[in-house]
Short mmCIF file of C-alpha atoms (C1' of nucleotides) in Angstrom, two decimals:
data_model
loop_
_atom_site.label_atom_id
_atom_site.label_comp_id
_atom_site.label_asym_id
_atom_site.label_seq_id
_atom_site.Cartn_x
_atom_site.Cartn_y
_atom_site.Cartn_z
CA MET A 1 -261.36 -94.77 -75.64
CA GLY A 2 -261.10 -95.59 -79.27
CA HIS A 3 -259.54 -93.51 -81.96
CA HIS A 4 -261.47 -91.69 -84.60
CA SER A 5 -263.02 -93.65 -87.34
CA CYS A 6 -260.61 -92.09 -89.79
CA CYS A 7 -257.73 -93.30 -87.67
CA ASN A 8 -258.90 -96.87 -87.38
CA LYS A 9 -258.65 -97.58 -91.06
CA GLN A 10 -254.94 -97.17 -91.30
CA LYS A 11 -251.76 -97.32 -89.36
CA VAL A 12 -251.41 -93.86 -87.95
CA LYS A 13 -248.65 -92.13 -86.15
CA ARG A 14 -249.41 -90.06 -83.11
CA GLY A 15 -247.64 -87.54 -80.99
CA LEU A 16 -245.44 -84.68 -82.02
CA TRP A 17 -244.91 -83.94 -85.67
CA SER A 18 -241.46 -84.30 -87.17
CA PRO A 19 -240.05 -81.65 -89.52
CA GLU A 20 -240.32 -84.17 -92.34
CA GLU A 21 -244.01 -84.64 -91.70
CA ASP A 22 -244.52 -80.91 -91.53
CA GLU A 23 -242.75 -80.52 -94.83
CA LYS A 24 -244.94 -83.16 -96.47
CA LEU A 25 -248.14 -81.62 -95.16
CA PHE A 26 -247.15 -78.06 -95.93
CA SER A 27 -246.04 -78.98 -99.42
CA TYR A 28 -249.19 -80.91 -100.18
CA VAL A 29 -251.61 -78.29 -98.88
CA THR A 30 -249.70 -75.51 -100.58
CA ASN A 31 -249.85 -77.29 -103.91
CA HIS A 32 -253.25 -78.89 -103.72
CA GLY A 33 -255.15 -76.98 -101.09
CA HIS A 34 -257.19 -78.73 -98.48
CA GLY A 35 -260.80 -79.70 -98.24
CA ARG A 36 -260.78 -83.44 -97.85
CA TRP A 37 -258.72 -84.03 -94.78
CA SER A 38 -259.72 -87.66 -94.55
CA SER A 39 -258.02 -88.56 -97.80
CA LEU A 40 -255.19 -86.09 -97.48
CA PRO A 41 -252.78 -88.19 -95.39
CA GLN A 42 -252.61 -90.94 -97.99
CA LEU A 43 -252.25 -88.49 -100.84
CA ALA A 44 -249.57 -86.56 -99.00
CA GLY A 45 -247.72 -89.67 -97.91
CA LEU A 46 -248.38 -89.18 -94.23
CA GLU A 47 -249.11 -91.86 -91.69
CA ARG A 48 -251.45 -89.61 -89.78
CA CYS A 49 -255.18 -89.40 -89.57
CA GLY A 50 -256.92 -86.58 -91.37
CA LYS A 51 -257.94 -84.95 -88.19
CA SER A 52 -254.38 -84.76 -87.00
CA CYS A 53 -253.32 -83.23 -90.31
CA ARG A 54 -256.05 -80.66 -90.16
CA LEU A 55 -255.11 -79.68 -86.64
CA ARG A 56 -251.45 -79.45 -87.50
CA TRP A 57 -252.19 -77.20 -90.44
CA ILE A 58 -254.62 -74.95 -88.64
CA ASN A 59 -252.62 -74.57 -85.46
CA TYR A 60 -249.08 -74.59 -86.74
CA LEU A 61 -248.38 -74.69 -90.46
CA ARG A 62 -250.83 -72.16 -91.80
CA PRO A 63 -248.79 -69.34 -93.33
CA ASP A 64 -250.96 -66.57 -91.93
CA LEU A 65 -250.34 -67.49 -88.34
CA LYS A 66 -248.89 -64.89 -86.06
CA ARG A 67 -246.07 -66.15 -83.91
CA GLY A 68 -244.96 -64.93 -80.55
CA SER A 69 -246.64 -63.97 -77.36
CA PHE A 70 -249.89 -62.12 -77.10
CA SER A 71 -249.71 -58.36 -76.93
CA PRO A 72 -251.45 -56.49 -74.10
CA GLN A 73 -254.01 -55.32 -76.63
CA GLU A 74 -254.72 -58.88 -77.67
CA ALA A 75 -254.97 -59.98 -74.05
CA SER A 76 -257.37 -57.18 -73.32
CA LEU A 77 -259.46 -58.10 -76.30
CA ILE A 78 -259.55 -61.74 -75.28
CA ILE A 79 -260.79 -60.80 -71.85
CA GLN A 80 -263.46 -58.57 -73.27
CA LEU A 81 -264.59 -61.10 -75.80
CA HIS A 82 -264.57 -63.89 -73.29
CA ASN A 83 -266.90 -61.83 -71.13
CA ILE A 84 -269.35 -61.77 -73.96
CA LEU A 85 -268.82 -65.07 -75.70
CA GLY A 86 -267.66 -67.33 -72.91
CA ASN A 87 -265.50 -70.30 -73.89
CA ARG A 88 -266.27 -70.00 -77.56
CA TRP A 89 -262.63 -69.98 -78.47
CA ALA A 90 -263.11 -70.27 -82.17
CA GLN A 91 -265.34 -67.20 -82.18
CA ILE A 92 -262.88 -65.29 -80.04
CA ALA A 93 -259.95 -66.29 -82.23
CA LYS A 94 -261.67 -64.89 -85.29
CA HIS A 95 -261.16 -61.43 -83.86
CA LEU A 96 -257.46 -61.98 -83.40
CA PRO A 97 -255.84 -62.22 -86.79
CA GLY A 98 -253.19 -64.89 -86.93
CA ARG A 99 -254.27 -66.52 -83.70
CA THR A 100 -255.92 -69.91 -83.42
CA ASP A 101 -258.63 -71.05 -81.10
CA ASN A 102 -256.19 -73.45 -79.50
CA GLU A 103 -253.73 -70.66 -78.91
CA VAL A 104 -256.36 -68.41 -77.38
CA LYS A 105 -257.65 -71.21 -75.22
CA ASN A 106 -254.19 -72.07 -73.96
CA PHE A 107 -253.47 -68.44 -73.33
CA TRP A 108 -256.66 -68.05 -71.37
CA ASN A 109 -256.15 -71.15 -69.30
CA SER A 110 -252.50 -70.56 -68.57
CA ARG A 111 -252.26 -66.81 -68.21
CA ILE A 112 -255.52 -65.00 -67.80
CA LYS A 113 -257.63 -67.43 -65.86
CA LYS A 114 -255.21 -67.73 -63.00
CA ASN A 115 -254.86 -63.97 -62.78
CA LEU A 116 -258.56 -63.48 -62.32
CA GLY A 117 -259.29 -64.35 -58.77
CA PRO A 118 -262.67 -65.76 -57.80
CA HIS A 119 -263.89 -62.34 -56.74
CA GLU A 120 -262.59 -60.49 -59.73
CA VAL A 121 -265.67 -60.83 -61.81
CA ILE A 122 -265.31 -58.69 -64.84
CA PRO A 123 -268.08 -56.08 -64.84
CA ALA A 124 -269.07 -56.73 -68.40
CA LEU A 125 -269.70 -60.37 -67.72
CA ALA A 126 -271.57 -59.84 -64.54
CA SER A 127 -273.68 -57.08 -65.89
CA PHE A 128 -274.41 -58.56 -69.22
CA SER A 129 -275.47 -61.92 -67.93
CA ASN A 130 -277.88 -60.10 -65.69
CA ILE A 131 -278.86 -57.50 -68.16
CA HIS A 132 -282.50 -58.34 -67.86
CA ASN A 133 -282.50 -58.56 -64.17
CA PRO A 134 -284.37 -55.51 -62.96
CA SER A 135 -282.31 -55.51 -59.80
CA ILE A 136 -279.23 -54.68 -61.80
CA THR A 137 -279.28 -50.94 -61.92
CA GLY A 138 -277.23 -47.82 -61.88
CA SER A 139 -273.55 -48.36 -61.44
CA ASP A 140 -273.67 -52.02 -62.45
CA GLN A 141 -275.23 -51.22 -65.75
CA GLU A 142 -272.91 -48.35 -66.22
CA SER A 143 -269.85 -50.45 -65.50
CA PHE A 144 -270.97 -52.88 -68.12
CA PHE A 145 -271.12 -50.24 -70.76
CA THR A 146 -267.99 -48.56 -69.54
CA THR A 147 -266.11 -51.78 -70.04
CA LEU A 148 -267.26 -51.85 -73.60
CA ILE A 149 -266.49 -48.27 -74.26
CA THR A 150 -262.97 -48.45 -72.92
CA ASN A 151 -262.13 -51.12 -75.42
CA PRO A 152 -262.18 -49.54 -78.82
CA ASN A 153 -261.03 -52.80 -80.36
CA LEU A 154 -264.20 -54.62 -79.49
CA SER A 155 -265.73 -55.89 -82.64
CA LEU A 156 -267.61 -59.03 -83.40
CA HIS A 157 -268.24 -60.37 -86.81
CA GLN A 158 -271.53 -60.32 -88.55
CA GLN A 159 -271.94 -64.04 -88.25
CA GLU A 160 -272.41 -63.53 -84.57
CA GLN A 161 -275.46 -61.48 -85.36
CA PRO A 162 -277.71 -64.19 -86.64
CA TYR A 163 -280.62 -61.86 -87.06
CA LEU A 164 -278.83 -59.01 -88.72
CA PRO A 165 -279.30 -59.42 -92.44
CA SER A 166 -276.61 -57.06 -93.58
CA LEU A 167 -274.00 -54.70 -92.34
CA THR A 168 -275.33 -51.32 -91.49
CA THR A 169 -273.72 -48.30 -92.95
CA PRO A 170 -274.01 -44.86 -91.45
CA LEU A 171 -276.93 -43.01 -92.81
CA PRO A 172 -276.17 -40.15 -95.15
CA LEU A 173 -277.44 -36.70 -94.48
CA SER A 174 -280.03 -37.22 -97.16
CA SER A 175 -281.73 -39.70 -94.88
CA PHE A 176 -283.03 -36.87 -92.78
CA TYR A 177 -285.62 -34.21 -93.23
CA HIS A 178 -287.70 -31.80 -91.20
CA ASP A 179 -291.41 -32.25 -90.80
CA ASP A 180 -294.02 -29.52 -90.66
CA HIS A 181 -293.21 -28.88 -87.02
CA ASN A 182 -289.59 -28.44 -87.84
CA THR A 183 -288.81 -31.72 -86.15
CA LEU A 184 -285.85 -33.57 -87.45
CA LYS A 185 -286.93 -36.93 -88.80
CA LEU A 186 -285.25 -39.84 -90.36
CA ASP A 187 -286.44 -41.57 -93.48
CA TYR A 188 -287.39 -45.08 -92.71
CA THR A 189 -287.78 -46.83 -95.97
CA ASN A 190 -285.54 -49.81 -95.71
CA ASN A 191 -287.58 -52.18 -93.59
CA THR A 192 -287.90 -54.81 -96.26
CA SER A 193 -287.30 -57.83 -94.07
CA ASN A 194 -288.76 -59.10 -90.88
CA PHE A 195 -286.43 -56.78 -89.15
CA LEU A 196 -287.25 -53.41 -87.88
CA HIS A 197 -283.69 -52.40 -88.46
CA PHE A 198 -282.79 -49.23 -86.77
CA PRO A 199 -280.23 -47.10 -88.43
CA SER A 200 -276.78 -46.87 -87.05
CA LEU A 201 -275.73 -43.86 -85.23
CA VAL A 202 -275.46 -41.11 -87.67
CA GLN A 203 -272.23 -39.28 -87.96
CA LEU A 204 -272.60 -35.80 -89.22
CA PRO A 205 -269.87 -33.56 -90.55
CA SER A 206 -267.60 -32.01 -88.00
CA ASN A 207 -268.78 -28.55 -88.94
CA TYR A 208 -272.21 -29.39 -87.69
CA SER A 209 -272.33 -28.14 -84.16
CA SER A 210 -274.74 -29.18 -81.50
CA SER A 211 -274.55 -29.62 -77.82
CA TYR A 212 -275.46 -32.59 -75.81
CA ASP A 213 -278.78 -32.12 -74.15
CA SER A 214 -278.26 -33.35 -70.64
CA SER A 215 -281.96 -33.33 -69.93
CA GLY A 216 -282.45 -36.01 -72.52
CA SER A 217 -284.90 -34.00 -74.51
CA LEU A 218 -284.57 -33.37 -78.17
CA GLY A 219 -281.63 -31.11 -78.42
CA TYR A 220 -280.88 -30.73 -82.03
CA GLN A 221 -280.87 -27.42 -83.73
CA PRO A 222 -282.86 -27.77 -86.90
CA HIS A 223 -281.63 -24.63 -88.58
CA GLN A 224 -278.14 -26.06 -88.51
CA PHE A 225 -279.15 -29.22 -90.16
CA ASP A 226 -278.97 -29.55 -93.90
CA PRO A 227 -281.47 -26.81 -94.75
CA ASN A 228 -281.31 -27.63 -98.44
CA HIS A 229 -282.30 -31.22 -98.10
CA GLN A 230 -285.14 -32.41 -100.30
CA HIS A 231 -287.40 -34.99 -98.75
CA SER A 232 -289.91 -35.66 -101.40
CA GLN A 233 -289.25 -39.40 -101.34
CA VAL A 234 -289.86 -39.90 -97.68
CA LEU A 235 -292.13 -42.85 -97.11
CA ASN A 236 -291.88 -43.27 -93.43
CA SER A 237 -290.01 -41.68 -90.63
CA ILE A 238 -288.49 -42.11 -87.28
CA GLU A 239 -287.91 -39.19 -85.05
CA VAL A 240 -284.33 -38.83 -83.98
CA ALA A 241 -283.31 -37.83 -80.51
CA PRO A 242 -281.29 -36.91 -78.68
CA ASN A 243 -278.09 -35.93 -80.35
CA PHE A 244 -274.88 -34.74 -78.89
CA ASN A 245 -271.29 -34.05 -79.64
CA ILE A 246 -268.28 -36.08 -78.70
CA GLY A 247 -265.27 -34.25 -79.94
CA ASN A 248 -266.11 -33.21 -83.44
CA GLU A 249 -268.60 -35.97 -83.98
CA LEU A 250 -272.29 -35.57 -83.69
CA ILE A 251 -274.07 -38.69 -82.62
CA MET A 252 -277.71 -39.32 -83.17
CA VAL A 253 -279.79 -42.23 -82.07
CA PRO A 254 -283.39 -43.08 -82.79
CA SER A 255 -285.80 -41.95 -80.17
CA MET A 256 -287.79 -44.61 -78.41
CA ALA A 257 -290.91 -42.55 -78.74
CA SER A 258 -290.40 -42.35 -82.46
CA LEU A 259 -291.02 -46.03 -83.01
CA PRO A 260 -293.96 -46.85 -85.21
CA GLY A 261 -296.83 -47.80 -83.01
CA TYR A 262 -295.72 -45.87 -80.01
CA ASP A 263 -298.65 -44.34 -78.20
CA HIS A 264 -297.52 -40.91 -77.10
CA GLU A 265 -300.50 -40.32 -74.86
CA ASN A 266 -300.37 -43.54 -72.94
CA LEU A 267 -296.64 -44.03 -73.28
CA SER A 268 -297.25 -47.54 -74.40
CA VAL A 269 -297.11 -49.61 -77.52
CA VAL A 270 -299.80 -50.36 -79.98
CA PRO A 271 -299.47 -54.14 -80.13
CA ASP A 272 -299.86 -54.60 -83.81
CA MET A 273 -296.30 -54.19 -84.83
CA PRO A 274 -295.41 -56.04 -87.97
CA GLN A 275 -291.82 -56.45 -86.98
CA PHE A 276 -290.78 -58.63 -84.11
CA CYS A 277 -287.05 -58.40 -84.25
CA VAL A 278 -285.23 -55.22 -83.61
CA ASN A 279 -281.63 -54.36 -83.96
CA ILE A 280 -280.27 -51.30 -82.36
CA ASP A 281 -276.94 -50.08 -83.51
CA VAL A 282 -274.89 -47.72 -81.53
CA SER A 283 -271.32 -46.73 -81.86
CA VAL A 284 -269.09 -48.07 -79.14
CA LYS A 285 -266.24 -45.96 -80.26
CA LEU A 286 -267.94 -42.65 -80.18
CA ILE A 287 -270.74 -43.02 -77.77
CA GLY A 288 -270.73 -42.17 -74.11
CA VAL A 289 -272.10 -44.01 -71.14
CA ARG A 290 -275.16 -41.89 -70.98
CA SER A 291 -276.22 -42.56 -74.50
CA LEU A 292 -275.52 -46.24 -74.10
CA MET A 293 -277.75 -46.24 -71.09
CA GLN A 294 -280.40 -44.60 -73.16
CA SER A 295 -279.99 -47.26 -75.77
CA TYR A 296 -280.19 -49.87 -73.10
CA HIS A 297 -283.48 -48.51 -71.92
CA ARG A 298 -284.67 -48.48 -75.48
CA CYS A 299 -283.71 -52.10 -75.76
CA GLN A 300 -285.71 -52.85 -72.67
CA TYR A 301 -288.60 -51.08 -74.22
CA LEU A 302 -288.19 -53.00 -77.44
CA HIS A 303 -287.82 -56.18 -75.50
CA HIS A 304 -291.21 -55.67 -73.95
CA ARG A 305 -292.58 -54.64 -77.28
CA CYS A 306 -291.34 -57.83 -78.83
CA LEU A 307 -292.94 -59.80 -76.05
CA ARG A 308 -296.24 -58.15 -76.67
CA THR A 309 -295.91 -58.54 -80.39
CA SER A 310 -295.06 -62.19 -80.09
CA ALA A 311 -297.99 -62.73 -77.82
CA ALA A 312 -300.25 -60.96 -80.24
CA SER A 313 -299.46 -63.34 -83.05
CA SER A 314 -298.61 -66.95 -82.59
CA SER A 315 -297.01 -67.03 -86.02
CA LEU A 316 -294.24 -64.76 -84.91
CA SER A 317 -291.00 -66.07 -83.60
CA PRO A 318 -290.55 -65.87 -79.88
CA LEU A 319 -288.42 -63.40 -78.13
CA GLN A 320 -285.08 -65.04 -78.65
CA ASN A 321 -284.98 -63.23 -81.94
CA SER A 322 -284.50 -59.99 -80.15
CA HIS A 323 -280.91 -58.91 -79.95
CA LEU A 324 -279.02 -55.93 -78.79
CA PHE A 325 -276.37 -54.93 -81.23
CA ILE A 326 -273.56 -52.62 -80.48
CA THR A 327 -271.33 -51.60 -83.27
CA ASN A 328 -268.18 -49.70 -83.82
CA PRO A 329 -267.32 -48.09 -87.10
CA ASN A 330 -265.46 -51.14 -88.32
CA VAL A 331 -267.42 -54.22 -87.54
CA HIS A 332 -270.70 -54.89 -85.90
CA SER A 333 -270.97 -56.42 -82.53
CA SER A 334 -273.61 -58.55 -81.02
CA LEU A 335 -273.84 -58.47 -77.31
CA GLY A 336 -276.14 -61.39 -77.17
CA SER A 337 -279.75 -62.13 -76.89
CA LEU A 338 -282.08 -59.93 -74.96
CA SER A 339 -284.22 -62.84 -74.09
CA SER A 340 -284.01 -63.98 -70.55
"C1'" DA B 1 -225.59 -82.17 -60.27
"C1'" DA B 2 -229.83 -84.33 -59.80
"C1'" DA B 3 -234.51 -84.80 -58.53
"C1'" DG B 4 -238.92 -82.70 -58.12
"C1'" DC B 5 -242.12 -79.56 -59.58
"C1'" DA B 6 -244.80 -76.21 -62.29
"C1'" DC B 7 -245.95 -74.43 -66.45
"C1'" DG B 8 -246.85 -73.81 -71.42
"C1'" DC B 9 -248.04 -75.76 -75.44
"C1'" DA B 10 -249.08 -79.23 -78.96
"C1'" DA B 11 -251.91 -82.78 -79.75
"C1'" DC B 12 -255.61 -85.86 -78.74
"C1'" DC B 13 -260.42 -87.13 -77.58
"C1'" DG B 14 -265.26 -87.14 -77.74
"C1'" DC B 15 -269.22 -84.75 -78.90
"C1'" DA B 16 -271.86 -81.67 -81.96
"C1'" DT B 17 -272.82 -80.10 -86.36
"C1'" DT B 18 -273.00 -80.27 -91.26
"C1'" DG B 19 -273.85 -82.05 -95.61
"C1'" DA B 20 -274.09 -85.55 -99.02
"C1'" DA B 21 -276.10 -89.88 -100.45
"C1'" DG C 1 -286.60 -88.29 -93.41
"C1'" DT C 2 -282.60 -91.13 -92.29
"C1'" DT C 3 -277.98 -92.49 -92.16
"C1'" DC C 4 -273.28 -91.81 -91.98
"C1'" DA C 5 -268.88 -89.77 -92.99
"C1'" DA C 6 -266.44 -85.49 -92.65
"C1'" DT C 7 -265.54 -81.55 -90.26
"C1'" DG C 8 -265.49 -78.26 -86.37
"C1'" DC C 9 -265.08 -77.28 -81.63
"C1'" DG C 10 -264.04 -77.25 -76.68
"C1'" DG C 11 -262.17 -79.96 -72.91
"C1'" DT C 12 -258.39 -82.53 -71.58
"C1'" DT C 13 -253.97 -84.87 -71.59
"C1'" DG C 14 -249.23 -85.43 -71.55
"C1'" DC C 15 -244.66 -84.16 -73.05
"C1'" DG C 16 -240.79 -80.95 -72.98
"C1'" DT C 17 -238.58 -77.36 -70.69
"C1'" DG C 18 -237.04 -74.42 -67.22
"C1'" DC C 19 -236.99 -73.25 -62.45
"C1'" DT C 20 -236.41 -74.49 -57.60
"C1'" DT C 21 -234.70 -77.12 -53.91
#
DNA sequence: AAAGCACGCAACCGCATTGAA
DNA sequence: GTTCAATGCGGTTGCGTGCTT
């Protein structure tokens, strides 16, 4: 077991850092910044390898580090994120301001892991890893979503959504209009990329009242919806359904049957879709299990649609480009690939 | 009081990835 | 396109500390 190449070139000290070494490193990085760790030790007067300096800075000296034990909220978040991300400690740590990957990893291995017995599989993990297994139904699926919903802090950064080109903002009221049949429709004019990017859930003003339609049919009340809206610039549309209230918030999600190419008579898809990657955004914070289940089914539908689309054109990327995205109002969240 | 033990944490190691030449 | 150094990351080690016997 040799040392790193950077450590072979010079006499390096190993083991715990002394206060004097910390002072040298802190002073140097504070004054000069970092960026070239390999040359830093010599410049800073340290007999350490660059890697050791980097680690010491990141895990201990960085001024933005949070000290002290993890709060219950942080622990909960780590568990939730670990269900989704696995042992990707650096990714997990990014959601815990002031915490390092090393810290999170140590915390997991020393505290959480031992408290989760072999039979205590967290529902989110079990359900999500099997999300495309048709045998996973009903309560299992629901427990998966429930786990998400009960953690309002769940939020993953955009970089974990490799196929999401930009953050989605809630659609304004002006995005909607009524068609000739008085059906509420959503402008769909922003599909400029390879992405058929569904809008986020739409949050309407609290004075807009509607009731959740438990039958799953379109339950909105058109006369209550922005009667003055002009829709002369509508280029395309997606029907929106169903909507429902949670507290004072009205939630709307795109209807599966409103997708371009959907064959209403045969309940199937016209396989000439130009887009092969679909993002579905739903609000974890505001949404209920039922609507998440509806979104899940939509994802399944889209999954199959992507399959068919990919098969229809060899130039299209395969299915691994299909992702389910769940978002909360703060940051978007990727739950992983839909590909199996 | 001393030895043994368990635990937490800091640091190291090797591999993977990135980016410059 | 290839090489190689730098950097990033996750697994692992080992030291220090506190508890138990």
